[in-house]
Coordinates of C-alpha atoms in Angstrom, one line a residue:
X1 CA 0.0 0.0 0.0
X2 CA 2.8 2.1 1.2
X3 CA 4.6 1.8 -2.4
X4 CA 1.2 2.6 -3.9
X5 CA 1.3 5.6 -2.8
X6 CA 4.8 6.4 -3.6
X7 CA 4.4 5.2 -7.0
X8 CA 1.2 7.3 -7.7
X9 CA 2.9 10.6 -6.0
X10 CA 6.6 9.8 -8.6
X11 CA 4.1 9.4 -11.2
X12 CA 0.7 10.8 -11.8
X13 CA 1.4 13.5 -9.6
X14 CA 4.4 14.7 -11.0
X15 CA 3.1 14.3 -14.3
X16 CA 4.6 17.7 -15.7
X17 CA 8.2 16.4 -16.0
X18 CA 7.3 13.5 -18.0
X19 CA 5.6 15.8 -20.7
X20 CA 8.7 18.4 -20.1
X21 CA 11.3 15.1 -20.7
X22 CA 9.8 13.8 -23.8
X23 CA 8.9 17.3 -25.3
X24 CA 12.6 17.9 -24.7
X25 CA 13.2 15.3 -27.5
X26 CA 10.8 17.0 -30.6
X27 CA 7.1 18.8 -30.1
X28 CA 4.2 16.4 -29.5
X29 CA 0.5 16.8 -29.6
X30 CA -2.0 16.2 -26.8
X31 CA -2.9 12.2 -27.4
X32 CA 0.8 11.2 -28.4
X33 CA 2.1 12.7 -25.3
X34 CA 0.1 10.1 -23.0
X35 CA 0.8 7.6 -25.6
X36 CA 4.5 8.0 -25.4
X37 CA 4.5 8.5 -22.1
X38 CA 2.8 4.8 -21.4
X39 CA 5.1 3.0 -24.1
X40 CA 8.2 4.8 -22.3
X41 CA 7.5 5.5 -18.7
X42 CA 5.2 2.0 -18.2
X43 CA 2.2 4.3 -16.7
X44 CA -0.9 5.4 -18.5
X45 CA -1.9 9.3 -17.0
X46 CA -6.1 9.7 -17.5
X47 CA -6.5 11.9 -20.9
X48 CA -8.2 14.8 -18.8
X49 CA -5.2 14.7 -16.9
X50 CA -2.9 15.3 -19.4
X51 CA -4.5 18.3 -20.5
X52 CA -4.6 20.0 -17.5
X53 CA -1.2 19.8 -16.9
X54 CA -0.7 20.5 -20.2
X55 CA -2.6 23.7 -20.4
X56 CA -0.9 24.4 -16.5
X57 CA 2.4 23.8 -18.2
X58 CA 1.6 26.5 -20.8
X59 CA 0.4 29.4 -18.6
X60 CA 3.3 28.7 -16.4
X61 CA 5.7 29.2 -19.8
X62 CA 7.3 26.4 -19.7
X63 CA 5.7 25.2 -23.0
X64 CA 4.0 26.7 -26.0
X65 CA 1.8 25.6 -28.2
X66 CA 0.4 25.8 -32.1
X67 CA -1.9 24.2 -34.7
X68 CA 0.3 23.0 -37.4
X69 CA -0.5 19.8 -39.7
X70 CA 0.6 16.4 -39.2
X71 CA 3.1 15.4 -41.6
X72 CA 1.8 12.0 -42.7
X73 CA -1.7 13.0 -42.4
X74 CA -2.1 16.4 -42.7
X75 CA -4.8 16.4 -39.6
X76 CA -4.4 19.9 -37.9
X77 CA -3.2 19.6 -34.0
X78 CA -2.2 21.6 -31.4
X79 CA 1.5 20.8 -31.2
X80 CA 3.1 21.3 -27.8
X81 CA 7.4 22.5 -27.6
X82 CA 9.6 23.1 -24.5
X83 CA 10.5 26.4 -23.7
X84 CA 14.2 27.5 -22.7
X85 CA 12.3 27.6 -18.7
X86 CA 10.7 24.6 -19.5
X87 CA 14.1 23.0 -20.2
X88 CA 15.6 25.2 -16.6
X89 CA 12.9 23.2 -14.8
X90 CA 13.2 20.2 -16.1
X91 CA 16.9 20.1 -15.1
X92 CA 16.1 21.5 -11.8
X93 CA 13.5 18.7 -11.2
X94 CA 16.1 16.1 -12.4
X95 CA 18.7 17.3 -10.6
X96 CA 16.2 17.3 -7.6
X97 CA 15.1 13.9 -7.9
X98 CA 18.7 12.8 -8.2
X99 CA 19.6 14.9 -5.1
X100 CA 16.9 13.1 -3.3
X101 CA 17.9 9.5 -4.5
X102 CA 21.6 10.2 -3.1
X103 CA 20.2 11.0 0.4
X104 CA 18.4 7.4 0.7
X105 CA 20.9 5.3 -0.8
X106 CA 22.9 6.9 2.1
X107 CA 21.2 7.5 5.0
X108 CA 23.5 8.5 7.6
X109 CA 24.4 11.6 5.1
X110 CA 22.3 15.0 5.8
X111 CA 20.8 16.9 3.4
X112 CA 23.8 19.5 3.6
X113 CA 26.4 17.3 3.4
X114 CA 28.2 16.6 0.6

């Protein structure tokens, strides 16, 4: 139950720096997003979900948005890209996360501590 939790917090919760890592890689629209991130990150976010965040993301600047075509078949979408503060963030949060993973694989360190 306990891991449950955990896993829902590191993942549905946190679902801004999945979209910010994979729109790092090349623009994305709405439905490949959650697509991508289920083949890639093994979790499947509730559409609605993704849109929020999504739309959060954008008033927040950290991505913008456009209709454009698709190129294979030429359906109009709203394409979503990083900004340079999305990218800022995302390497904050990562750097977080990584911060955070040092201090439990060893414990008897504080946070302040080298």
């Amino acid at each position: 139950m306990a891991l449950r939790r955990l896993e829902e917090k590191i993942t549905k919760e946190n679902l801004w720096i999945y979209i910010l890592s994979l729109l790092k890689e090349r623009p994305l629209y709405a439905y490949e997003i959650k697509e991508r991130i289920k083949e890639r990150f093994g979790f499947e976010p509730a559409t609605i979900t993704a849109y929020v965040v999504l739309y959060r993301l954008e008033r927040e600047g950290l991505v913008e948005s456009r209709q454009e075509k698709g190129t294979s078949d030429n359906v109009i979408r709203r394409y979503y890209r990083i900004t340079e503060k999305g990218i800022q963030t995302l390497e904050a949060g990562r750097e977080f996360i990584k911060k955070i993973v040092k201090l439990l694989e060893a414990p008897e360190r504080g946070p302040n501590m080298q």
